[in-house]
Amino acid sequence: DGGITQSPKYLFRKEGQNVTLSCEQNLNHDAMYWYRQDPGQGLRLIYYSQIVNDFQKGDIAEGYSVSREKKESFPLTVTSAQKNPTAFYLCASRLLSGGTEAFFGQGTRLTVV
Amino acid sequence: AQSVTQLDSHVSVSEGTPVLLRCNYSSSYSPSLFWYVQHPNKGLQLLLKYTSAATLVKGINGFEAEFKKSETSFHLTKPSAHMSDAAEYFCVVSALNTGKLIFGQGTTLQVKP
């Protein structure tokens, strides 16, 4: 089945530790996105990538890092510099031509204690 | 620059009555517009999309939306609400010249029996 997979579904980390969230897609999509979701704030864009080996900062990139070494994969690292990392993280992908919609993973809920 | 405003953070309707979720957008270019639905702790599912074809767009589960350029609006409607429609709804804009997807703050739809 084609789709976009995020893992793990739940993640717990101690404060001060870096943590990497996985996002893989087998839809042959060009673009991939990371969003953070907090109650009452909608989805805020962290990073996005339109092509392999290139990515752009979104609205809240501070304290996060990404890589796009393969078309299928777009991992997100939440670093210790992120002041409030506890949130629900969503990954998405889409084709860039024709105004196509994005497909979303099921999300990773990160809790930092 | 693109932006999107969902005019109601919370909408409550009775089962069997019409649903109206309001969305206004701002875009320097001809936009693509989407409505997504999110059930608790889940990813996002596409309801419908507008990509410069017909201005009245029909989606899944009986939802539809009308693109009104003069009013810069893309309101979501459904003639008769069902209990299963209770969820968070997001209006999303994408400009054709960039890969960015911009989300509204979301509208929580409550359906009362």
Coordinates of C-alpha atoms in Angstrom, one line a residue:
Chain A
D1 CA 0.0 0.0 0.0
G2 CA 1.2 3.5 -0.8
G3 CA 1.3 6.0 2.0
I4 CA 3.2 8.1 4.4
T5 CA 4.5 6.5 7.6
Q6 CA 5.5 8.3 10.8
S7 CA 7.2 6.5 13.7
P8 CA 7.0 6.1 16.5
K9 CA 3.4 7.0 17.4
Y10 CA 4.4 8.0 20.9
L11 CA 7.8 9.2 22.1
F12 CA 9.0 10.1 25.5
R13 CA 12.4 11.9 26.1
K14 CA 14.1 13.5 29.0
E15 CA 14.7 17.3 28.8
G16 CA 18.0 18.2 27.2
Q17 CA 18.1 15.2 24.9
N18 CA 17.9 15.4 21.1
V19 CA 15.3 13.1 19.5
T20 CA 14.6 12.2 15.8
L21 CA 11.2 11.6 14.4
S22 CA 10.9 9.4 11.3
C23 CA 8.8 10.2 8.2
E24 CA 8.8 7.9 5.1
Q25 CA 6.7 8.0 2.0
N26 CA 6.4 5.6 -0.9
L27 CA 4.2 7.9 -3.0
N28 CA 7.0 9.3 -5.1
H29 CA 6.1 12.8 -3.9
D30 CA 8.4 15.7 -4.5
A31 CA 7.7 17.8 -1.4
M32 CA 7.7 16.8 2.2
Y33 CA 6.6 18.9 5.2
W34 CA 6.8 18.9 9.0
Y35 CA 4.2 20.6 11.1
R36 CA 3.7 21.0 14.8
Q37 CA 0.3 21.0 16.3
D38 CA -0.6 22.5 19.7
P39 CA -4.1 22.8 21.1
G40 CA -5.9 25.9 19.7
Q41 CA -3.0 26.9 17.4
G42 CA -3.7 24.8 14.3
L43 CA -0.7 23.4 12.4
R44 CA 2.5 25.5 12.2
L45 CA 5.1 24.8 9.6
I46 CA 8.5 23.8 10.9
Y47 CA 10.4 22.8 7.7
Y48 CA 9.7 21.8 4.2
S49 CA 11.6 20.3 1.3
Q50 CA 10.7 20.4 -2.4
I51 CA 13.7 18.4 -3.6
V52 CA 16.4 16.1 -2.3
N53 CA 19.3 17.8 -0.5
D54 CA 17.3 21.0 -0.2
F55 CA 14.9 22.3 2.5
Q56 CA 13.5 25.6 3.7
K57 CA 12.6 26.9 7.1
G58 CA 9.0 27.3 8.0
D59 CA 7.5 29.6 10.6
I60 CA 8.9 27.9 13.7
A61 CA 12.2 26.3 12.7
E62 CA 14.2 27.3 15.7
G63 CA 15.3 24.3 17.8
Y64 CA 14.6 21.9 14.9
S65 CA 16.7 20.4 12.2
V66 CA 16.0 18.2 9.1
S67 CA 17.7 16.4 6.3
R68 CA 16.5 15.2 2.9
E69 CA 19.1 12.7 1.7
K70 CA 16.5 10.5 -0.1
K71 CA 13.3 11.4 -1.8
E72 CA 11.4 9.0 0.4
S73 CA 12.6 10.2 3.8
F74 CA 12.5 13.5 5.7
P75 CA 13.5 13.0 9.4
L76 CA 13.0 15.7 11.9
T77 CA 15.4 16.2 14.9
V78 CA 14.1 18.0 17.9
T79 CA 17.1 19.5 19.6
S80 CA 17.7 20.5 23.2
A81 CA 17.5 24.1 21.9
Q82 CA 13.7 23.8 21.4
K83 CA 12.3 25.4 24.5
N84 CA 8.9 23.7 24.5
P85 CA 9.1 20.4 22.4
T86 CA 6.1 18.6 23.8
A87 CA 3.6 18.5 21.0
F88 CA 1.9 16.5 18.2
Y89 CA 4.1 16.4 15.1
L90 CA 2.7 15.7 11.6
C91 CA 4.5 14.9 8.5
A92 CA 3.1 15.4 5.0
S93 CA 4.0 14.9 1.4
R94 CA 2.7 16.0 -2.0
L95 CA 3.4 16.4 -5.7
L96 CA 4.3 19.9 -6.6
S97 CA 2.6 20.1 -9.9
G98 CA -1.1 20.9 -10.4
G99 CA -2.0 22.2 -7.0
T100 CA -2.3 18.7 -5.6
E101 CA -3.2 17.9 -2.0
A102 CA -0.9 16.8 0.7
F103 CA -1.1 13.4 2.3
F104 CA -0.5 13.2 6.0
G105 CA 1.0 10.6 8.3
Q106 CA -0.7 9.6 11.5
G107 CA 1.5 11.8 13.7
T108 CA 4.0 11.4 16.5
R109 CA 3.1 12.6 20.0
L110 CA 6.3 13.7 21.7
T111 CA 6.4 14.2 25.4
V112 CA 9.5 15.7 27.1
V113 CA 9.7 15.2 30.8
Chain B
A1 CA 2.2 36.3 1.0
Q2 CA -0.5 33.7 1.6
S3 CA -2.6 33.5 4.7
V4 CA -5.9 31.9 5.8
T5 CA -8.4 32.8 8.5
Q6 CA -11.0 30.5 9.9
L7 CA -13.6 32.8 11.3
D8 CA -14.9 30.5 14.0
S9 CA -12.8 28.5 16.4
H10 CA -15.8 26.4 17.6
V11 CA -19.1 25.6 15.9
S12 CA -21.9 23.6 17.5
V13 CA -24.9 22.2 15.6
S14 CA -27.6 19.7 16.2
E15 CA -27.6 16.4 14.3
G16 CA -29.6 16.8 11.1
T17 CA -29.1 20.5 10.8
P18 CA -26.8 22.3 8.3
V19 CA -23.1 22.9 8.9
L20 CA -21.3 26.1 7.8
L21 CA -17.5 26.5 8.6
R22 CA -16.1 29.8 7.3
C23 CA -12.7 30.4 5.7
N24 CA -11.2 33.5 4.2
Y25 CA -7.9 33.5 2.4
S26 CA -5.3 35.9 1.2
S27 CA -3.0 35.1 -1.7
S28 CA -0.9 37.1 -4.1
Y29 CA -1.3 34.4 -6.8
S30 CA -4.1 32.1 -7.9
P31 CA -4.5 29.8 -4.9
S32 CA -5.2 26.2 -4.5
L33 CA -7.5 25.7 -1.5
F34 CA -8.2 22.6 0.6
W35 CA -10.4 21.5 3.5
Y36 CA -9.1 18.8 5.8
V37 CA -10.7 17.0 8.7
Q38 CA -8.9 15.6 11.8
H39 CA -10.3 13.2 14.3
P40 CA -8.7 13.1 17.7
N41 CA -5.0 12.1 17.7
K42 CA -5.2 11.2 14.1
G43 CA -3.6 12.5 10.9
L44 CA -5.5 14.7 8.5
Q45 CA -7.9 13.5 5.8
L46 CA -8.7 15.6 2.7
L47 CA -12.3 16.5 2.4
L48 CA -12.1 18.5 -0.9
K49 CA -9.9 20.8 -2.9
Y50 CA -10.2 23.8 -5.3
T51 CA -7.6 24.1 -8.0
S52 CA -9.1 26.8 -10.4
A53 CA -11.6 24.5 -12.1
A54 CA -15.3 24.6 -11.0
T55 CA -16.0 27.1 -8.2
L56 CA -18.4 24.8 -6.4
V57 CA -16.4 21.8 -5.2
K58 CA -18.0 18.6 -3.9
G59 CA -16.1 16.4 -1.4
I60 CA -16.4 13.3 0.6
N61 CA -19.1 12.6 3.2
G62 CA -21.6 15.1 1.7
F63 CA -19.4 18.2 2.2
E64 CA -19.0 20.9 -0.4
A65 CA -17.3 24.3 -0.6
E66 CA -17.7 27.3 -2.9
F67 CA -14.7 29.4 -4.0
K68 CA -15.7 33.1 -4.2
K69 CA -12.8 35.2 -5.5
S70 CA -14.6 38.5 -4.9
E71 CA -15.1 37.7 -1.3
T72 CA -11.8 35.8 -0.9
S73 CA -13.8 33.0 0.8
F74 CA -13.9 29.3 0.7
H75 CA -16.6 28.3 3.2
L76 CA -17.4 24.6 3.9
T77 CA -21.0 23.4 4.1
K78 CA -23.0 20.3 4.6
P79 CA -26.8 20.1 4.4
S80 CA -27.3 17.7 7.3
A81 CA -24.8 17.1 10.2
H82 CA -24.1 13.6 11.4
M83 CA -22.6 12.7 14.8
S84 CA -19.6 11.3 13.0
D85 CA -18.8 14.8 11.6
A86 CA -17.6 15.9 15.0
A87 CA -14.0 16.7 14.5
E88 CA -11.4 19.5 13.8
Y89 CA -11.6 21.1 10.4
F90 CA -8.7 23.0 8.7
C91 CA -8.8 25.3 5.7
V92 CA -5.5 25.3 3.8
V93 CA -4.1 27.6 1.1
S94 CA -1.2 26.8 -1.3
A95 CA 0.1 29.3 -3.8
L96 CA 1.0 27.9 -7.2
N97 CA 4.4 29.6 -7.2
T98 CA 5.7 28.0 -3.9
G99 CA 5.5 24.7 -2.2
K100 CA 4.2 26.1 1.1
L101 CA 0.9 25.0 2.6
I102 CA -0.6 27.5 5.1
F103 CA -3.1 26.3 7.6
G104 CA -5.9 28.1 9.3
Q105 CA -6.3 27.9 13.1
G106 CA -8.9 25.2 12.8
T107 CA -12.6 25.0 13.7
T108 CA -13.9 22.4 16.1
L109 CA -17.3 21.1 15.1
Q110 CA -19.5 19.8 17.8
V111 CA -22.6 17.8 16.8
K112 CA -25.3 17.5 19.4
P113 CA -27.8 14.7 19.4

